Structures are given as structure tokens and as C-alpha cells.
Amino acid sequence: MRRMLVGMSQEKLGDSLDLTFQQVQKYEKGANRIGASRLYQIARVLGVPIEFFYDGISGDGQAGADGFAEAETGHFELDMLSTSEGIQLNSAFFSIRDPKVRKKVLELVKALGDAGAHDDEAALAGDDDEDDEEEKAL
């Protein structure tokens, strides 16, 4: 996420770390583990403290004190923002200089989200227009 936020390619990060971009891909996908010294190098190149990579872990190394309790589900927005699409959307939105245009884009996105939610509710309730037309034809 940090690499994409600063606009750095996997290849450029790899060059900075004397790695191939394929190795960077493996690190990002979690296919290969990252050692402490390599994590330190990555943090330095990306300009963040090493703690950045341990977000959500308390000082004692535990992810939380809730044991096997289910994780909270209210972090969808944060999860979405850490995706490639979320980062691109965020960057594109903030590249709009005119505040009035940004506000209109926000209103558009909200309207599209509301319309999508309405469509989902209608589909779950069985209110498809196609079904109504089929019933009329019978």
C-alpha cells in the first residue's frame, strides 16, 4: 500500500533494495517471508518508520486481547482504501484542484453507491423488473 501511495513501481523498489521486481511481488503477496533487516530497508526506502508495518499490533506483540473473538467488521472502508483501486481512486480524487468539482464527484459517487445498494435490496427482495414482466406474460 505504501509503495503505491508514493507512486513507486515494484521494479523501482526492487532496484533500491537490490532485488528483482518478482521478489518484491512475492513479498507483497505474502509468498515469501521478509526478514527484519529487509523490512528495515523497505521502511527506509518507503520513508516510513518500521512500526508502519505493524499497524494493529500492541506493544506486547499481540494483535489484540480478544482471543478468539471475531474481528470487528466496521473496517471495510479502510480495507478498500488499501487496494490498488482504492489508492488510485483516492489519488485521482485529490488531484482534482477545484473544490466544487471534488464535491460534485463525491455526490456522484454517493449517488452511484446508493443506486447500487437499492439494486441489491431489490434483487434480494425478488423485485426484479424482469420477473414482473415474465409474470405479466404468463
N, CA and C of each residue as an Amber inpcrd file, in Angstrom:
protein
   414
   0.8310000  -1.1750000   0.0000000   0.0000000   0.0000000   0.0000000
   0.8830000   1.2490000   0.0000000   1.8750000   1.2710000   0.8530000
   2.7420000   2.4500000   0.9370000   3.4740000   2.6820000  -0.3820000
   3.9330000   1.6090000  -1.0050000   4.6430000   1.7350000  -2.2780000
   3.7520000   2.4080000  -3.3190000   2.4980000   1.9830000  -3.3740000
   1.5770000   2.5620000  -4.3460000   1.2350000   4.0050000  -3.9940000
   1.1020000   4.3060000  -2.7040000   0.7870000   5.6700000  -2.2950000
   1.8700000   6.6600000  -2.7030000   3.1210000   6.2320000  -2.6690000
   4.2050000   7.1350000  -3.0690000   4.4770000   7.0610000  -4.5690000
   3.7060000   6.2310000  -5.2780000   3.8520000   6.1430000  -6.7340000
   5.0940000   5.4220000  -7.1860000   5.5480000   4.4620000  -6.3950000
   6.7700000   3.7260000  -6.7310000   6.3980000   2.3750000  -7.3530000
   7.0540000   2.0220000  -8.4260000   6.8130000   0.7270000  -9.0570000
   7.5300000  -0.3750000  -8.2830000   7.0950000  -1.5940000  -8.4950000
   7.7780000  -2.7350000  -7.8820000   9.2150000  -2.8090000  -8.3830000
   9.4120000  -2.4750000  -9.6240000  10.7610000  -2.5060000 -10.1960000
  11.6760000  -1.4920000  -9.5160000  11.1560000  -0.2780000  -9.2960000
  11.9890000   0.7500000  -8.6580000  12.2950000   0.3780000  -7.2080000
  11.3120000  -0.1650000  -6.4980000  11.5680000  -0.6070000  -5.1290000
  12.6000000  -1.7250000  -5.1330000  12.4500000  -2.6580000  -6.0660000
  13.4160000  -3.7470000  -6.1810000  14.8190000  -3.2340000  -6.4410000
  14.9500000  -2.2700000  -7.3410000  16.2670000  -1.6810000  -7.6340000
  16.8770000  -1.0410000  -6.3780000  16.0390000  -0.3650000  -5.5960000
  16.5220000   0.2820000  -4.3710000  16.9980000  -0.7280000  -3.3400000
  16.4610000  -1.9580000  -3.4270000  16.8030000  -2.9940000  -2.4440000
  17.7190000  -4.0690000  -3.0220000  18.1770000  -3.8840000  -4.2590000
  18.9750000  -4.8860000  -4.9740000  18.2190000  -6.2030000  -5.0910000
  16.9360000  -6.0940000  -5.4770000  16.0710000  -7.2560000  -5.6900000
  15.4290000  -7.1450000  -7.0680000  14.8850000  -8.2530000  -7.5460000
  14.1020000  -8.2010000  -8.7740000  12.6700000  -7.7980000  -8.4070000
  11.9270000  -7.2910000  -9.3930000  10.5500000  -6.9200000  -9.1010000
   9.7270000  -8.1560000  -8.7600000  10.1480000  -9.3320000  -9.2600000
   9.4400000 -10.5650000  -8.9200000   9.5540000 -10.8630000  -7.4220000
  10.7270000 -10.5980000  -6.8520000  10.9010000 -10.8180000  -5.4160000
  10.0230000  -9.8540000  -4.6240000   9.9370000  -8.6090000  -5.0850000
   9.0620000  -7.6310000  -4.4280000   7.6180000  -8.1230000  -4.4940000
   7.2130000  -8.6470000  -5.6570000   5.8570000  -9.2080000  -5.7980000
   5.6160000 -10.3160000  -4.7850000   6.5730000 -11.1930000  -4.6240000
   6.4240000 -12.3050000  -3.6790000   6.2870000 -11.7880000  -2.2510000
   7.0460000 -10.7530000  -1.9010000   6.9200000 -10.1540000  -0.5770000
   5.5240000  -9.5640000  -0.3960000   5.0640000  -8.8090000  -1.4020000
   3.7740000  -8.1400000  -1.2990000   2.6140000  -9.1270000  -1.2290000
   2.7100000 -10.2190000  -1.9340000   1.6410000 -11.2200000  -1.9240000
   1.7110000 -12.1290000  -0.7060000   2.8130000 -12.0620000   0.0280000
   2.9700000 -12.9090000   1.1990000   3.4940000 -14.2880000   0.8730000
   3.9710000 -14.4930000  -0.3540000   4.5100000 -15.7980000  -0.7490000
   5.8570000 -16.0530000  -0.0690000   6.6230000 -14.9990000   0.1610000
   7.9180000 -15.1060000   0.8410000   7.9000000 -14.2610000   2.0970000
   8.5470000 -14.7570000   3.1260000   8.6580000 -14.0090000   4.3750000
   9.7320000 -12.9380000   4.2350000   9.5600000 -11.8710000   5.0120000
  10.5110000 -10.7660000   4.9940000  11.2650000 -10.7700000   6.3150000
  12.5760000 -10.8260000   6.2350000  13.4050000 -10.7680000   7.4320000
  13.4330000  -9.3630000   8.0100000  13.8470000  -9.2560000   9.2610000
  13.8640000  -7.9680000   9.9570000  14.7540000  -6.9430000   9.2600000
  15.9310000  -7.3620000   8.8040000  16.8330000  -6.4010000   8.1600000
  16.2670000  -5.9250000   6.8230000  15.6170000  -6.8250000   6.0940000
  14.9960000  -6.4390000   4.8220000  13.8060000  -5.5130000   5.0790000
  13.0370000  -5.7850000   6.1110000  11.9050000  -4.9250000   6.4500000
  12.3950000  -3.5270000   6.8190000  13.5020000  -3.4630000   7.5210000
  14.1010000  -2.1720000   7.8600000  14.4830000  -1.4090000   6.5860000
  15.1070000  -2.1140000   5.6120000  15.4880000  -1.4750000   4.3470000
  14.2520000  -0.9630000   3.6000000  13.2020000  -1.7710000   3.5730000
  11.9760000  -1.3750000   2.8700000  11.3850000  -0.1310000   3.5230000
  11.3380000  -0.1080000   4.8530000  10.8050000   1.0510000   5.5680000
  11.6180000   2.3020000   5.2350000  12.9240000   2.1460000   5.1880000
  13.8090000   3.2850000   4.8840000  13.5460000   3.8040000   3.4740000
  13.4480000   2.9100000   2.5060000  13.2290000   3.3080000   1.1110000
  11.8620000   3.9740000   0.9450000  10.8430000   3.4450000   1.6510000
   9.4960000   3.9910000   1.5130000   9.2320000   5.1820000   2.4290000
  10.2260000   5.5120000   3.2620000  10.1140000   6.7050000   4.0980000
   9.1100000   6.5890000   5.2370000   9.0270000   5.4060000   5.8370000
   8.1300000   5.2010000   6.9740000   8.8990000   4.5460000   8.1120000
   8.4400000   4.7500000   9.3490000   9.0760000   4.0220000  10.4490000
   8.7150000   2.5400000  10.3450000   9.5260000   1.6850000  10.8710000
   9.2860000   0.2440000  10.7660000   7.9620000  -0.1460000  11.4280000
   7.5180000   0.6470000  12.4020000   6.2490000   0.3860000  13.0770000
   5.0660000   0.4570000  12.1150000   5.2410000   1.1440000  10.9930000
   4.1870000   1.2610000   9.9790000   3.6780000  -0.1200000   9.5640000
   4.5750000  -1.0810000   9.4850000   4.2250000  -2.4140000   9.0200000
   3.5990000  -3.2770000  10.1070000   3.5480000  -2.7530000  11.3170000
   2.9820000  -3.4930000  12.4410000   1.6980000  -2.8470000  12.9520000
   0.9920000  -2.1500000  12.0970000  -0.2440000  -1.4870000  12.4570000
  -1.2340000  -2.4920000  13.0420000  -1.7930000  -2.1730000  14.1920000
  -2.7780000  -3.0440000  14.8050000  -2.2030000  -4.0310000  15.8010000
  -0.8890000  -4.0210000  15.9880000  -0.2590000  -4.9220000  16.9450000
   0.1660000  -4.0980000  18.1500000  -0.2260000  -4.5520000  19.3370000
   0.1100000  -3.8210000  20.5530000   1.5930000  -3.9820000  20.8810000
   2.0610000  -3.2530000  21.8550000   3.4630000  -3.2650000  22.2340000
   3.9670000  -4.6210000  22.6870000   3.0500000  -5.4910000  23.1590000
   3.4870000  -6.8130000  23.6060000   3.4960000  -7.8380000  22.4760000
   3.2740000  -7.3540000  21.2320000   3.3330000  -8.2450000  20.0710000
   2.0270000  -8.9560000  19.7670000   0.9900000  -8.6910000  20.5690000
  -0.2980000  -9.3490000  20.3570000  -1.1750000  -8.4860000  19.4550000
  -1.9220000  -9.1480000  18.5850000  -2.8120000  -8.4240000  17.6840000
  -4.0090000  -7.8490000  18.4290000  -4.3340000  -8.3690000  19.5590000
  -5.4590000  -7.8690000  20.3470000  -5.6510000  -8.7470000  21.5550000
  -6.4190000  -8.2730000  22.5120000  -6.6250000  -9.0170000  23.7480000
  -7.9270000  -9.8030000  23.7170000  -8.5480000  -9.9440000  22.5700000
  -9.8520000 -10.5720000  22.4820000  -9.7910000 -12.0720000  22.2300000
  -8.6160000 -12.6490000  22.2050000  -8.5030000 -14.0910000  21.9990000
  -9.1050000 -14.5210000  20.6700000 -10.0630000 -15.4410000  20.7610000
 -10.6740000 -15.9620000  19.5450000 -11.9370000 -15.2130000  19.1340000
 -12.1780000 -14.0660000  19.7260000 -13.3590000 -13.2850000  19.3730000
 -13.2840000 -12.8710000  17.9140000 -14.4550000 -12.7290000  17.3020000
 -14.4900000 -12.3280000  15.9000000 -14.0030000 -10.8930000  15.7610000
 -13.3270000 -10.6490000  14.6710000 -12.8240000  -9.3040000  14.4040000
 -13.9900000  -8.3890000  14.0820000 -13.8150000  -7.0940000  14.3710000
 -14.8370000  -6.1190000  14.0280000 -14.9910000  -6.0560000  12.5140000
 -16.2210000  -5.8220000  12.0710000 -16.4780000  -5.7750000  10.6320000
 -16.5770000  -4.3550000  10.1080000 -16.3640000  -3.3530000  10.9480000
 -16.5510000  -1.9670000  10.5400000 -15.3720000  -1.3580000   9.8140000
 -14.4150000  -2.1320000   9.3520000 -13.2220000  -1.5690000   8.7170000
 -13.2100000  -1.7730000   7.2160000 -14.3880000  -1.9940000   6.6020000
 -14.4320000  -2.2270000   5.1630000 -13.8200000  -1.0730000   4.3930000
 -14.1760000   0.1610000   4.7760000 -13.6730000   1.3220000   4.0510000
 -12.1520000   1.3580000   4.0680000 -11.5720000   1.0570000   5.2190000
 -10.1300000   1.0530000   5.3270000  -9.5240000  -0.0590000   4.4840000
 -10.1580000  -1.2310000   4.4820000  -9.6770000  -2.3350000   3.6610000
  -9.7280000  -1.9640000   2.1850000 -10.8080000  -1.3230000   1.7700000
 -10.9550000  -0.9450000   0.3610000  -9.8990000   0.0760000  -0.0420000
  -9.6040000   1.0090000   0.8570000  -8.6260000   2.0440000   0.5380000
  -7.2220000   1.4890000   0.3780000  -6.9680000   0.3300000   0.9260000
  -5.6260000  -0.2430000   0.8100000  -5.4650000  -1.0840000  -0.4490000
  -6.5230000  -1.1940000  -1.2620000  -6.4170000  -1.9130000  -2.5280000
  -5.8370000  -0.9920000  -3.5990000  -5.4180000  -1.5720000  -4.6830000
  -4.8940000  -0.7820000  -5.7920000  -5.9530000   0.1900000  -6.3070000
  -7.1950000  -0.2920000  -6.4550000  -8.2720000   0.5830000  -6.9460000
  -8.5510000   1.7080000  -5.9640000  -8.5470000   1.3950000  -4.6800000
  -8.7970000   2.4110000  -3.6720000  -7.7330000   3.4870000  -3.6770000
  -6.5000000   3.0820000  -3.8130000  -5.4000000   4.0450000  -3.8540000
  -5.4880000   4.9060000  -5.1090000  -5.7890000   4.2800000  -6.2420000
  -5.9170000   5.0350000  -7.4880000  -7.0750000   6.0280000  -7.4110000
  -8.2120000   5.5750000  -6.8520000  -9.3740000   6.4470000  -6.7150000
  -9.0580000   7.6330000  -5.8140000  -8.4130000   7.3560000  -4.7030000
  -8.0440000   8.4060000  -3.7620000  -7.0830000   9.4070000  -4.3980000
  -6.0720000   8.9000000  -5.0900000  -5.1060000   9.7930000  -5.7360000
  -5.7650000  10.6380000  -6.8150000  -6.6210000  10.0080000  -7.6210000
  -7.3090000  10.7410000  -8.6920000  -8.2290000  11.8070000  -8.1070000
  -8.9490000  11.4510000  -7.0450000  -9.8610000  12.4010000  -6.4190000
  -9.1160000  13.6230000  -5.9050000  -8.0100000  13.4100000  -5.2070000
  -7.2850000  14.5390000  -4.6340000  -6.4430000  15.2900000  -5.6680000
  -6.3430000  14.7610000  -6.8730000  -5.6670000  15.5170000  -7.9230000
  -6.6050000  16.5520000  -8.5570000  -7.8940000  16.4740000  -8.2320000
  -8.8590000  17.4700000  -8.7080000  -8.6620000  18.7300000  -7.8680000
  -8.2540000  19.8070000  -8.5070000  -7.9000000  21.0180000  -7.7630000
  -9.1290000  21.8380000  -7.3360000 -10.1510000  21.8440000  -8.1460000
 -11.3290000  22.6750000  -7.8700000 -12.2140000  22.0070000  -6.8160000
 -12.3880000  22.6410000  -5.6420000 -13.1910000  22.0390000  -4.5760000
 -14.6450000  21.7890000  -4.9930000 -15.1810000  22.6380000  -5.8580000
 -16.5630000  22.4480000  -6.3160000 -16.6820000  21.1800000  -7.1680000
 -15.6810000  20.9310000  -7.9900000 -15.6840000  19.7240000  -8.8230000
 -15.5200000  18.4960000  -7.9350000 -14.6390000  18.5740000  -6.9360000
 -14.4770000  17.4480000  -5.9980000 -15.7930000  17.1260000  -5.3080000
 -16.5130000  18.1770000  -4.8990000 -17.7960000  17.9680000  -4.2260000
 -18.7860000  17.2920000  -5.1640000 -18.8240000  17.6990000  -6.4250000
 -19.7340000  17.0830000  -7.4070000 -19.3620000  15.6210000  -7.6470000
 -18.0590000  15.3240000  -7.7150000 -17.6120000  13.9370000  -7.8970000
 -18.0440000  13.1000000  -6.6910000 -17.8980000  13.6500000  -5.5010000
 -18.3120000  12.9460000  -4.2950000 -19.8150000  12.6760000  -4.3190000
 -20.5980000  13.6720000  -4.7210000 -22.0520000  13.4850000  -4.8130000
 -22.3930000  12.3920000  -5.8350000 -21.6760000  12.3740000  -6.9550000
 -21.8980000  11.3500000  -7.9730000 -21.6030000   9.9590000  -7.4330000
 -20.4750000   9.8130000  -6.7580000 -20.0870000   8.5120000  -6.2180000
 -21.0980000   8.0540000  -5.1670000 -21.5500000   8.9690000  -4.3210000
 -22.5640000   8.6140000  -3.3230000 -23.8520000   8.1630000  -4.0030000
 -24.2650000   8.8760000  -5.0400000 -25.4850000   8.5070000  -5.7590000
 -25.3420000   7.1300000  -6.4050000 -24.1890000   6.8610000  -6.9890000
 -23.9570000   5.5460000  -7.5900000 -23.9730000   4.4510000  -6.5320000
 -23.3950000   4.7310000  -5.3660000 -23.4070000   3.7690000  -4.2740000
 -24.8100000   3.5060000  -3.7690000 -25.6070000   4.5770000  -3.6290000
 -26.9950000   4.4200000  -3.1930000 -27.8050000   3.6190000  -4.2110000
 -27.5730000   3.8910000  -5.4980000 -28.2940000   3.1590000  -6.5440000
 -27.9090000   1.6880000  -6.5230000 -26.6360000   1.4060000  -6.3260000
 -26.1790000   0.0210000  -6.2490000 -26.7600000  -0.6970000  -5.0510000
 -26.8420000   0.0030000  -3.9160000 -27.4240000  -0.5950000  -2.7140000
 -28.9070000  -0.8640000  -2.9270000 -29.6110000   0.0600000  -3.5960000
 -31.0300000  -0.1280000  -3.8870000 -31.2420000  -1.3330000  -4.8070000
 -30.3810000  -1.4610000  -5.8230000 -30.4680000  -2.6050000  -6.7410000
 -30.2530000  -3.9160000  -5.9990000 -29.2910000  -3.9310000  -5.0680000
 -29.0120000  -5.1340000  -4.2820000 -30.2130000  -5.5060000  -3.4240000
 -30.8340000  -4.4940000  -2.7870000 -32.0050000  -4.7520000  -1.9470000
 -33.1560000  -5.2880000  -2.7770000 -33.3580000  -4.7150000  -3.9520000
 -34.4460000  -5.1630000  -4.8220000 -34.2180000  -6.5980000  -5.2800000
 -32.9780000  -6.9280000  -5.5900000 -32.6650000  -8.2900000  -6.0320000
 -32.9060000  -9.2880000  -4.9070000 -32.5410000  -8.9080000  -3.6770000
 -32.7600000  -9.7960000  -2.5360000 -34.2470000  -9.9710000  -2.2430000
 -35.0270000  -8.9120000  -2.4890000 -36.4570000  -8.9740000  -2.2240000
 -37.2180000  -9.6300000  -3.3670000 -36.5290000  -9.8940000  -4.4670000
 -37.1790000 -10.5150000  -5.6280000 -37.9780000  -9.5380000  -6.4480000
 -37.6280000  -8.2630000  -6.4130000 -38.3720000  -7.2240000  -7.1270000
 -37.7890000  -6.9180000  -8.4960000 -37.1750000  -7.8730000  -9.1460000
 -36.6070000  -7.6280000 -10.4700000 -37.7020000  -7.2900000 -11.4700000
 -37.4680000  -6.2800000 -12.2850000 -38.4170000  -5.9120000 -13.3220000
 -38.6290000  -7.0500000 -14.2970000 -37.5690000  -7.8160000 -14.5630000
 -37.6870000  -8.9360000 -15.4950000 -38.6860000  -9.9610000 -14.9760000
 -38.6730000 -10.2180000 -13.6690000 -39.6110000 -11.1660000 -13.0880000
 -41.0450000 -10.6760000 -13.2420000 -41.2490000  -9.3520000 -13.0350000
 -42.5730000  -8.7770000 -13.1900000 -43.0760000  -8.9240000 -14.6040000
 -42.1830000  -8.6890000 -15.5790000 -42.5750000  -8.8120000 -16.9850000
 -42.9100000 -10.2570000 -17.3430000 -42.1610000 -11.2030000 -16.7830000
 -42.4430000 -12.6060000 -17.0400000 -43.7840000 -13.0030000 -16.4630000
 -44.1190000 -12.4850000 -15.2650000 -45.3910000 -12.8030000 -14.6400000
 -46.5370000 -12.2460000 -15.4760000 -46.3800000 -11.0240000 -16.0120000
 -47.4120000 -10.4130000 -16.8500000 -47.6170000 -11.2310000 -18.1150000
 -46.5420000 -11.7620000 -18.6590000 -46.6370000 -12.5260000 -19.9130000
 -47.3670000 -13.8390000 -19.6900000 -47.2810000 -14.4030000 -18.4730000
 -47.9480000 -15.6690000 -18.1700000 -49.4170000 -15.4190000 -17.9920000
